XYZ file of C-alpha atoms in Angstrom:
689
model
C -30.106 50.662 22.411
C -27.636 53.513 22.868
C -23.866 53.101 23.012
C -21.361 55.740 23.984
C -17.743 56.219 22.957
C -15.823 59.288 24.035
C -12.356 60.427 23.054
C -10.482 62.296 25.803
C -7.092 62.076 27.410
C -7.822 58.696 29.006
C -10.331 57.598 26.280
C -13.088 56.059 28.345
C -14.738 53.389 26.178
C -18.225 52.092 26.807
C -19.963 49.011 25.451
C -23.360 47.503 25.350
C -24.982 45.639 28.209
C -24.129 42.011 28.875
C -27.199 40.746 27.086
C -26.256 42.493 23.854
C -23.808 41.372 21.247
C -20.120 42.003 21.604
C -18.347 44.620 19.571
C -15.293 42.523 19.007
C -16.444 40.484 16.078
C -17.085 43.259 13.606
C -14.900 46.255 14.198
C -14.895 49.677 12.719
C -12.046 50.244 10.319
C -11.826 53.940 10.994
C -10.376 55.862 13.879
C -12.300 58.914 12.664
C -15.677 57.387 13.452
C -14.739 57.284 17.126
C -13.583 60.866 17.252
C -16.338 62.397 15.142
C -19.318 60.508 16.529
C -18.652 59.672 20.107
C -21.980 58.074 20.990
C -24.106 56.067 18.570
C -27.444 54.393 18.613
C -27.682 50.869 17.360
C -29.680 50.756 14.168
C -32.673 48.524 14.470
C -32.508 45.448 12.279
C -29.046 46.203 10.976
C -27.094 43.826 13.176
C -23.932 45.630 12.202
C -21.822 47.243 14.916
C -18.549 49.066 14.711
C -15.707 49.608 17.116
C -12.117 50.624 16.818
C -9.752 47.681 16.516
C -6.517 49.329 17.453
C -7.963 51.034 20.541
C -10.252 48.244 21.660
C -8.838 44.832 20.806
C -5.202 45.846 20.835
C -5.204 48.485 23.563
C -2.361 48.191 26.046
C -4.963 48.250 28.799
C -7.044 45.436 27.376
C -6.981 41.929 28.662
C -5.183 39.312 26.598
C -8.391 37.387 26.194
C -10.133 40.205 24.302
C -8.630 38.923 21.095
C -10.350 35.602 21.589
C -13.533 35.493 19.505
C -16.007 33.912 21.936
C -19.252 32.241 21.081
C -21.367 35.280 21.938
C -19.017 37.490 19.927
C -19.821 35.677 16.719
C -22.422 36.823 14.249
C -25.812 35.151 14.224
C -24.938 33.038 11.234
C -21.692 31.796 12.687
C -21.516 28.772 14.928
C -19.020 28.453 17.734
C -15.590 27.454 16.617
C -15.169 23.695 16.743
C -11.856 23.258 15.007
C -9.909 20.028 14.818
C -6.290 20.069 15.833
C -3.045 18.340 14.993
C -2.450 15.139 16.954
C 0.993 16.318 18.030
C 3.658 18.924 17.344
C 5.484 16.633 14.911
C 2.535 16.418 12.535
C 2.118 20.175 12.669
C 5.758 20.777 11.740
C 5.579 18.169 8.981
C 2.578 20.012 7.524
C 4.435 23.345 7.542
C 7.627 21.844 6.096
C 5.725 19.791 3.511
C 4.024 22.904 2.181
C 7.176 25.031 2.266
C 9.520 22.561 0.544
C 8.079 22.185 -2.928
C 9.178 21.175 -6.395
C 10.705 24.609 -7.032
C 13.219 23.874 -4.288
C 14.630 21.050 -6.400
C 15.197 22.845 -9.699
C 15.143 26.639 -9.207
C 17.668 26.877 -6.392
C 20.473 24.889 -8.165
C 20.099 26.978 -11.313
C 20.165 30.289 -9.441
C 23.081 29.162 -7.323
C 25.234 28.239 -10.307
C 24.386 31.255 -12.479
C 24.434 33.909 -9.742
C 27.770 33.584 -8.056
C 27.681 30.150 -6.411
C 28.785 30.708 -2.831
C 27.919 34.416 -3.123
C 24.324 33.499 -3.937
C 24.175 31.208 -0.891
C 25.527 33.994 1.351
C 22.948 36.507 0.060
C 20.185 33.924 0.366
C 20.985 33.115 4.005
C 21.254 36.822 4.856
C 17.859 37.655 3.337
C 16.327 34.532 4.841
C 17.218 35.562 8.400
C 16.525 39.286 8.026
C 13.315 39.161 6.002
C 12.176 35.617 5.212
C 11.940 34.182 8.726
C 10.300 37.278 10.298
C 7.536 37.219 7.664
C 7.095 33.475 8.103
C 6.804 34.024 11.859
C 4.228 36.775 11.232
C 1.912 34.489 9.233
C 2.257 31.604 11.673
C 1.644 33.807 14.714
C -1.465 35.423 13.203
C -3.103 32.065 12.462
C -2.096 30.547 15.804
C -3.333 33.521 17.834
C -6.705 34.026 16.155
C -7.267 30.362 15.178
C -8.796 31.376 11.874
C -8.007 31.087 8.200
C -6.503 33.894 6.180
C -9.827 35.565 5.307
C -11.004 36.078 8.876
C -7.538 36.758 10.295
C -6.954 39.834 8.145
C -10.518 41.058 8.619
C -9.965 41.014 12.377
C -6.589 42.692 12.123
C -7.862 45.471 9.859
C -11.163 45.511 7.946
C -9.596 47.919 5.463
C -7.441 45.098 4.060
C -9.975 42.320 4.544
C -9.690 41.557 0.833
C -6.185 40.108 1.337
C -7.707 36.837 2.512
C -9.911 36.601 -0.581
C -6.914 37.280 -2.828
C -4.998 34.487 -1.078
C -8.007 32.244 -1.676
C -7.935 32.966 -5.425
C -4.174 32.446 -5.573
C -4.583 29.039 -3.910
C -7.232 28.052 -6.455
C -5.208 29.024 -9.527
C -1.962 27.638 -8.117
C -3.661 24.394 -7.120
C -5.073 23.934 -10.614
C -1.710 23.819 -12.339
C 0.481 22.588 -9.485
C -1.502 19.341 -9.397
C -0.425 18.774 -13.001
C 3.232 18.814 -11.929
C 2.442 16.039 -9.486
C 0.572 14.160 -12.236
C 3.664 14.322 -14.457
C 5.771 12.891 -11.639
C 3.289 10.067 -11.085
C 3.285 9.203 -14.788
C 7.089 9.099 -14.898
C 7.075 7.047 -11.688
C 4.875 4.399 -13.291
C 7.017 4.405 -16.457
C 10.138 3.912 -14.325
C 9.181 0.309 -13.548
C 10.728 -0.789 -16.837
C 14.173 -1.782 -17.955
C 15.483 -0.201 -20.041
C 13.769 3.065 -19.236
C 11.391 4.135 -22.048
C 13.030 7.566 -22.393
C 16.546 6.167 -22.713
C 16.210 5.107 -26.355
C 14.449 6.180 -29.538
C 11.463 4.066 -30.600
C 11.323 2.125 -33.839
C 9.004 3.072 -36.665
C 5.825 1.070 -37.113
C 7.460 -0.761 -40.000
C 10.378 -1.659 -37.681
C 12.755 -0.593 -40.433
C 14.549 2.076 -38.444
C 14.361 4.608 -35.647
C 11.820 7.373 -35.572
C 13.507 10.213 -37.511
C 11.953 12.848 -35.248
C 13.656 11.260 -32.248
C 16.912 10.821 -34.139
C 17.195 14.581 -34.634
C 17.011 15.267 -30.888
C 17.646 13.445 -27.605
C 15.535 10.500 -26.553
C 14.581 12.191 -23.264
C 13.325 15.337 -25.014
C 11.435 13.294 -27.586
C 9.776 11.189 -24.901
C 8.729 14.300 -22.980
C 7.118 16.204 -25.841
C 5.827 13.340 -27.967
C 4.968 10.547 -25.535
C 4.095 12.403 -22.323
C 2.626 15.737 -23.409
C 1.748 14.937 -27.028
C 2.517 18.631 -27.388
C 1.390 20.834 -30.228
C 3.762 23.198 -31.999
C 1.910 26.340 -30.879
C -0.301 27.452 -28.021
C -3.159 28.304 -30.389
C -3.592 24.630 -31.357
C -5.973 23.009 -28.885
C -7.293 19.496 -28.501
C -8.852 17.193 -25.940
C -7.029 16.300 -22.703
C -4.370 13.632 -23.143
C -5.781 10.326 -21.860
C -2.821 9.015 -19.837
C -2.213 12.431 -18.240
C -5.912 12.712 -17.404
C -5.711 9.367 -15.606
C -2.586 10.493 -13.743
C -4.295 13.751 -12.813
C -7.354 11.880 -11.552
C -5.156 9.645 -9.384
C -3.374 12.751 -8.092
C -6.591 14.395 -6.920
C -7.845 11.088 -5.537
C -4.714 10.777 -3.375
C -5.067 14.379 -2.216
C -8.758 13.926 -1.417
C -8.192 10.728 0.563
C -5.336 12.367 2.465
C -7.505 15.300 3.536
C -10.922 13.697 3.936
C -10.726 13.609 7.751
C -8.954 16.922 8.222
C -5.744 17.195 10.253
C -6.164 13.656 11.604
C -5.777 11.990 8.208
C -3.353 14.599 6.885
C -0.987 14.074 9.818
C -0.604 10.355 9.146
C 0.023 10.938 5.453
C 2.699 13.548 6.195
C 4.958 11.004 7.870
C 5.416 9.481 4.418
C 5.097 12.444 2.064
C 7.515 14.668 4.014
C 10.001 12.318 5.680
C 10.475 10.097 2.626
C 11.805 12.923 0.384
C 14.464 13.784 2.972
C 15.553 10.146 3.129
C 15.729 10.039 -0.664
C 17.659 13.315 -0.843
C 20.144 11.985 1.699
C 20.608 8.807 -0.369
C 21.110 10.874 -3.535
C 23.752 12.989 -1.803
C 25.663 9.884 -0.728
C 25.419 8.449 -4.242
C 26.484 11.727 -5.845
C 29.518 12.110 -3.603
C 30.791 8.714 -4.724
C 30.851 9.766 -8.389
C 33.960 10.950 -10.178
C 34.223 14.717 -10.180
C 32.216 15.145 -6.980
C 34.992 17.148 -5.315
C 35.118 19.432 -8.344
C 31.343 19.922 -8.187
C 31.522 20.918 -4.529
C 34.280 23.412 -5.283
C 32.095 24.919 -7.985
C 29.221 25.131 -5.553
C 31.198 26.798 -2.772
C 33.251 29.138 -4.942
C 32.080 32.689 -4.256
C 32.249 35.469 -6.817
C 32.812 38.825 -5.171
C 31.272 40.650 -8.129
C 27.954 38.897 -7.496
C 27.697 40.531 -4.075
C 27.462 43.956 -5.753
C 25.016 42.923 -8.472
C 21.463 44.254 -8.053
C 20.189 41.569 -10.407
C 21.640 38.830 -8.186
C 20.002 40.378 -5.133
C 16.678 40.634 -6.993
C 16.747 36.994 -8.083
C 17.804 35.872 -4.618
C 14.984 37.849 -3.008
C 12.451 36.309 -5.369
C 13.693 32.829 -4.491
C 13.591 33.539 -0.742
C 9.935 34.598 -0.824
C 8.478 32.474 -3.592
C 10.124 29.208 -2.516
C 8.769 29.379 1.053
C 5.117 29.766 0.117
C 4.273 33.063 1.811
C 1.084 34.796 0.716
C -1.010 31.674 0.078
C -2.588 31.767 3.518
C -1.576 28.136 4.051
C 0.865 28.885 6.887
C -1.916 30.797 8.623
C -4.452 28.012 8.053
C -2.127 25.242 9.245
C -1.187 27.248 12.345
C -4.848 27.733 13.261
C -5.023 24.069 14.325
C -2.223 24.285 16.915
C -2.662 25.382 20.580
C -1.857 29.022 21.300
C 0.896 28.088 23.733
C 2.953 26.634 20.860
C 6.279 28.413 20.302
C 5.800 29.693 16.754
C 9.119 31.596 16.855
C 11.106 28.364 16.927
C 8.748 26.809 14.360
C 9.497 29.584 11.868
C 13.230 28.947 12.199
C 12.791 25.171 11.883
C 10.674 25.416 8.716
C 12.996 27.978 7.096
C 16.171 26.045 7.914
C 14.748 22.751 6.648
C 13.763 24.536 3.438
C 17.322 25.832 3.131
C 18.752 22.371 3.843
C 16.599 20.845 1.109
C 17.704 23.500 -1.371
C 21.391 23.007 -0.608
C 21.051 19.226 -0.743
C 19.387 19.385 -4.148
C 22.107 21.778 -5.315
C 24.886 19.444 -4.162
C 23.242 16.636 -6.145
C 23.018 18.760 -9.287
C 26.567 20.048 -9.028
C 28.254 16.736 -8.303
C 26.336 14.748 -10.885
C 26.521 17.245 -13.709
C 30.209 17.942 -13.165
C 31.299 14.447 -14.130
C 34.530 14.496 -16.111
C 36.203 11.834 -18.204
C 38.986 11.160 -15.747
C 41.945 9.283 -17.134
C 41.089 9.787 -20.781
C 43.358 12.769 -21.330
C 46.932 13.373 -20.383
C 47.853 15.365 -17.239
C 48.993 18.362 -19.253
C 45.600 18.552 -20.953
C 43.551 18.341 -17.725
C 41.264 21.312 -16.964
C 42.968 24.066 -14.923
C 42.540 24.019 -11.144
C 40.836 27.432 -11.280
C 38.052 26.134 -13.507
C 35.469 26.202 -10.721
C 35.970 29.952 -10.211
C 34.391 30.755 -13.570
C 33.343 27.537 -15.334
C 31.594 29.182 -18.270
C 34.545 31.215 -19.616
C 37.526 29.161 -18.379
C 35.980 25.924 -19.592
C 35.475 27.326 -23.093
C 39.067 28.571 -23.290
C 40.410 25.255 -21.995
C 38.405 23.200 -24.496
C 39.397 25.459 -27.411
C 43.080 24.989 -26.545
C 42.940 21.191 -26.682
C 44.607 19.373 -29.608
C 42.246 18.018 -32.220
C 42.865 14.369 -31.326
C 42.204 15.079 -27.639
C 38.973 16.878 -28.481
C 37.752 13.815 -30.372
C 38.339 11.718 -27.253
C 36.697 14.159 -24.851
C 33.778 15.283 -27.026
C 31.568 12.156 -26.574
C 31.574 12.721 -22.832
C 30.749 16.407 -22.816
C 26.998 15.909 -22.974
C 27.174 14.685 -19.383
C 29.071 17.624 -17.950
C 27.584 20.625 -19.712
C 26.052 22.072 -16.565
C 25.244 25.556 -17.895
C 23.187 24.127 -20.748
C 21.437 21.599 -18.556
C 20.531 24.150 -15.939
C 19.509 26.667 -18.579
C 16.784 24.186 -19.499
C 15.647 24.007 -15.899
C 15.019 27.740 -15.734
C 12.609 27.557 -18.641
C 9.961 25.945 -16.460
C 9.048 23.010 -14.271
C 8.083 20.823 -17.221
C 11.409 20.910 -19.004
C 13.151 20.410 -15.654
C 11.849 16.834 -15.713
C 13.822 16.315 -18.925
C 16.956 17.418 -17.087
C 16.217 14.933 -14.297
C 15.863 12.095 -16.774
C 19.238 13.053 -18.248
C 20.797 13.052 -14.791
C 19.382 9.618 -13.993
C 21.022 8.191 -17.106
C 24.516 8.666 -15.627
C 23.741 6.393 -12.663
C 24.293 2.668 -12.781
C 21.012 0.933 -12.032
C 19.115 3.775 -13.646
C 15.735 2.036 -13.202
C 16.116 1.998 -9.424
C 17.228 5.629 -9.288
C 14.406 6.704 -11.633
C 11.882 5.209 -9.208
C 13.595 6.971 -6.294
C 13.792 10.385 -7.999
C 10.206 10.490 -9.240
C 8.942 9.136 -5.935
C 10.755 12.113 -4.402
C 9.097 14.569 -6.786
C 5.636 13.055 -6.319
C 5.892 13.288 -2.527
C 7.143 16.868 -2.642
C 4.202 17.784 -4.837
C 1.789 16.015 -2.492
C 3.093 17.955 0.519
C 2.659 21.291 -1.224
C -0.774 20.435 -2.625
C -1.931 19.414 0.845
C -0.934 22.839 2.157
C -2.698 24.630 -0.699
C -5.901 22.630 -0.249
C -5.796 23.085 3.520
C -5.769 26.826 2.917
C -8.882 26.532 0.745
C -10.759 24.278 3.167
C -9.992 26.488 6.172
C -11.141 29.591 4.256
C -14.476 27.955 3.443
C -15.023 26.604 6.952
C -14.402 30.024 8.451
C -16.751 31.693 5.994
C -19.521 29.071 6.214
C -19.710 27.785 9.770
C -22.048 24.946 8.803
C -19.158 23.303 6.916
C -16.979 22.893 9.999
C -18.476 19.501 10.775
C -18.754 18.488 7.120
C -15.058 18.034 6.372
C -15.531 14.981 4.145
C -18.223 16.620 2.035
C -16.278 19.855 1.798
C -13.051 18.091 0.776
C -14.813 16.218 -2.013
C -16.630 19.397 -3.022
C -13.289 21.174 -3.407
C -11.345 18.387 -5.121
C -13.902 17.590 -7.846
C -14.110 21.089 -9.416
C -10.360 21.528 -8.971
C -9.768 18.302 -10.920
C -12.087 19.436 -13.694
C -10.382 22.823 -13.872
C -6.957 21.188 -14.039
C -7.868 19.371 -17.252
C -7.027 22.484 -19.275
C -3.358 21.927 -18.431
C -3.240 18.313 -19.673
C -4.368 19.240 -23.163
C -1.693 19.082 -25.909
C -1.085 22.827 -25.525
C -1.585 22.817 -21.757
C 2.136 23.046 -20.974
C 2.259 26.493 -22.561
C -0.577 27.795 -20.355
C 1.124 26.306 -17.316
C 4.396 28.058 -18.109
C 2.530 31.354 -18.627
C 1.153 31.189 -15.087
C 4.262 29.835 -13.415
C 6.721 32.201 -15.091
C 4.759 35.459 -15.271
C 1.627 35.389 -13.113
C 2.465 33.962 -9.700
C 4.991 36.455 -8.312
C 3.003 39.726 -8.552
C -0.098 38.712 -6.530
C 2.036 36.986 -3.891
C 4.301 40.002 -3.381
C 1.268 42.276 -3.174
C -0.357 40.043 -0.545
C 2.747 39.805 1.625
C 3.318 43.583 1.452
C -0.199 44.292 2.739
C 0.099 41.625 5.441
C 3.339 43.179 6.628
C 1.957 46.728 6.601
C -1.253 45.639 8.357
C 0.576 44.071 11.289
C 3.410 46.587 11.534
C 1.570 49.866 11.008
C -2.202 49.391 11.174
C -2.256 46.644 13.755
C 0.793 47.899 15.603
C 3.995 45.858 15.760
C 4.582 46.763 19.405
C 1.094 45.638 20.418
C 1.330 42.522 18.285
C 4.554 41.469 20.006
C 3.096 42.305 23.419
C 0.118 40.096 22.771
C 2.315 37.259 21.514
C 4.517 37.585 24.592
C 1.468 37.006 26.791
C 0.349 34.156 24.565
C 3.709 32.353 24.640
C 4.538 33.231 28.218
C 7.912 34.801 27.485
C 9.166 38.015 25.856
C 9.939 38.164 22.150
C 12.944 40.004 20.785
C 12.062 43.592 19.766
C 14.200 43.117 16.644
C 11.116 41.731 14.908
C 9.373 45.052 15.387
C 12.102 46.915 13.507
C 12.293 44.279 10.792
C 8.519 44.332 10.245
C 8.245 48.105 10.347
C 11.183 49.109 8.176
C 13.312 46.444 6.490
C 10.671 43.975 5.321
C 8.297 46.520 3.709
C 11.190 48.182 1.897
C 12.586 44.919 0.530
C 9.150 43.657 -0.478
C 8.264 46.912 -2.225
C 11.522 46.886 -4.200
C 10.950 43.263 -5.256
C 7.350 43.978 -6.245
C 8.300 47.000 -8.364
C 11.182 45.117 -9.978
C 8.870 42.209 -10.833
C 6.346 44.639 -12.297
C 9.049 46.410 -14.319
C 10.507 43.089 -15.443
C 7.097 41.939 -16.667
C 6.434 45.232 -18.455
C 9.771 45.412 -20.273
C 10.427 41.739 -20.947
C 9.183 39.949 -24.033
C 6.852 37.186 -22.875
C 8.049 33.984 -24.520
C 7.615 30.255 -24.051
C 9.621 27.193 -25.029
C 7.697 25.193 -27.617
C 8.245 22.030 -29.586
C 8.889 22.387 -33.316
C 8.146 19.067 -34.985
C 9.659 20.187 -38.291
C 13.157 20.364 -36.797
C 12.534 18.089 -33.790
C 13.792 20.655 -31.348
C 12.700 23.238 -28.819
C 12.256 26.818 -30.010
C 11.356 30.053 -28.267
C 8.073 31.548 -29.380
C 6.377 34.773 -28.318
C 3.021 34.486 -26.604
C 0.181 35.846 -28.782
C -1.614 39.046 -27.849
C -4.643 37.255 -26.407
C -2.373 35.295 -24.045
C -0.865 38.555 -22.776
C -4.361 39.949 -22.234
C -5.292 36.766 -20.387
C -2.244 37.199 -18.151
C -3.172 40.788 -17.298
C -6.790 39.810 -16.624
C -5.706 37.035 -14.248
C -3.406 39.375 -12.341
C -6.115 42.048 -12.043
C -8.844 39.571 -11.061
C -6.599 38.020 -8.422
C -5.760 41.376 -6.814
C -9.257 42.896 -7.333
C -10.732 41.674 -3.984
C -8.347 43.942 -2.069
C -9.562 47.316 -3.464
C -13.115 45.957 -3.753
C -13.293 45.070 -0.068
C -11.691 48.392 0.820
C -14.472 50.228 -1.022
C -17.073 47.962 0.553
C -15.758 48.791 4.031
C -15.632 52.491 3.190
C -19.223 52.363 1.973
C -20.315 50.614 5.159
C -18.642 53.225 7.316
C -20.075 56.111 5.267
C -23.623 54.738 5.409
C -23.327 53.975 9.097
C -22.062 57.463 9.857
C -24.861 59.123 7.888
C -27.525 56.967 9.507
C -26.058 57.572 12.960
C -26.187 61.334 12.354
C -29.774 61.183 11.220
C -31.062 58.875 13.963
C -28.822 59.705 16.913
C -30.752 60.592 20.018
C -27.910 61.688 22.274
C -24.612 63.233 21.329
C -22.038 63.779 24.030
C -19.284 66.335 23.660
C -16.302 66.602 26.006
C -16.533 69.596 28.280
C -13.751 72.100 28.616
C -13.029 71.114 32.218
C -12.778 67.469 31.301
C -15.911 66.397 33.228
C -17.793 63.477 31.783
C -21.470 64.006 31.022
C -23.956 61.606 32.476
C -24.528 58.714 30.111
C -27.765 57.040 29.219
C -29.169 55.041 32.161
C -29.082 51.821 30.133
C -25.322 51.931 29.535
C -22.564 50.517 31.618
C -18.789 50.935 31.498
C -16.550 48.363 29.883
C -14.185 46.426 32.058
C -10.513 46.429 31.168
C -7.550 44.459 32.435
C -6.271 47.186 34.748
C -9.461 48.864 35.993
C -13.256 48.861 35.843
C -14.794 52.132 34.812
C -18.215 52.695 36.295
C -20.544 55.337 34.954
C -23.093 56.892 37.289
C -26.642 56.699 36.121
């Protein structure tokens, strides 16, 4: 059957007859195909048709409904879309917030806030959140909501040239899910251990002979000893292997069992679980804030938090770290926002949703920071004379002013104050947090020790961490399930089987991180691997919508979808500001990885302390391989699309039966009798036969 496509001033586009397949589903990635080969003949047996996305699906003259993939527009092997949906708007928002607010919100934000200017960091964070973070969050939500597909199919429809972005997101979700589930397993193990009094990490154990304390624990803190020796059973080096630790394996199994049960019925079962896993952490955070504000030194901690350093506003390093936190803490690039949004009706106002999710993420970060500041800034009030009290300007620069103040104290006063300093050494405590998520748990156990009724607060804190991990893992797994259901249409009605089929291999793959040296592999991925693929994904998503897809057309389509106009400011942010910021952050992360020595914090049993070790050469090679493999689908799919276009063009040239060329006077030649004009929203073009 012959199809015709001519390029003239008004670009009359023709399609196949009504009994043939639509051209919408598989679109040509190249504008040049349309201009070079105006008419084509369908290749027998190929089943592959091309059209121009930007001029067909997104044309200003096209009807709004042309973006809707209908049943007859689908390939032969794809069944009609029969997607489940969220029971109500509340469950949908809880799913988005639960994925966005993760464990990193609890420990990374407080550290960055304290060490990067305090109030200045918060100002920069809010500025970047509104100018770049929210627009990109809105972009991912809108794409999934409009096309009602997972990340793989969404980006194929938007531009086949970057169809590999969805596959890269899929790989990122797999790798992230493997080690992120271990963080949740740690929290569950600590939660179970918290039902004891006294807490098992609050004291050093006795030797088997009961003669004295374990000397290894005596040389360090009881919380650090419990973490490395009782929880991880950590080796001294990454090269030393071993079988998975039994109690962590059990915790990991329970973690995946909870996740699997939560997702076994799709959005219906997930929605009910989210009322607990998302709302409970906010209740706990609120309780912790109230408790923290009643502690001595809370006012001083708040002053430290809100004190802004003007110099930080001019620091490129502060801006770089803030930008990383804005993007990496929200969860962009995983495809989960797109997948979750695909289950909500198109009339939903995704603009407001983006603001709600971003602001709740910010609220959680600030709440966690207030807790850290107020608790860790406890001072021994009343134990020193008024003339020896810390200066009022201490919160402006705690690190330097505090050191000078302590050095100036009389010897007898130092002896009184010194026993209490382990509770208020915030820089050292937060320096531990930055090392990685594992050691952050040690900091939390230290914080809990300053509360009265520490057993109760330990249960509350680790229940908080477990629920935050569950919310994020649900989002990651939802991204995987939606990808697979879009790719294999037969799985759409097999949600239970698919969920189990995903959880079982993920559990088995996670076992590598509960081995005695597993913590070192986890830190390698979390510290050095995650940021580069995510930045690369978000950059391509932004460029695809803003420049390939067309920001103006995208906003026009969304305006029709939502029933009201959308501010044109998003167009300028997507086209200019966001790509520039993302590119700078990506290059800085790449440069940082290239120039920085890759180290990890390891346990040294000979001195019973943590030491920094350099990753071996094979670990660095492994890191590079993982980064390359994760990003590889993008250029691979680009080449695949290019090959398809090249082969199609050559075959069209060799087998074409009719080639139409525009005449000088602009008159249209008579088309093949079997063709008919395509209807558009504004007019119906009829071709005489």
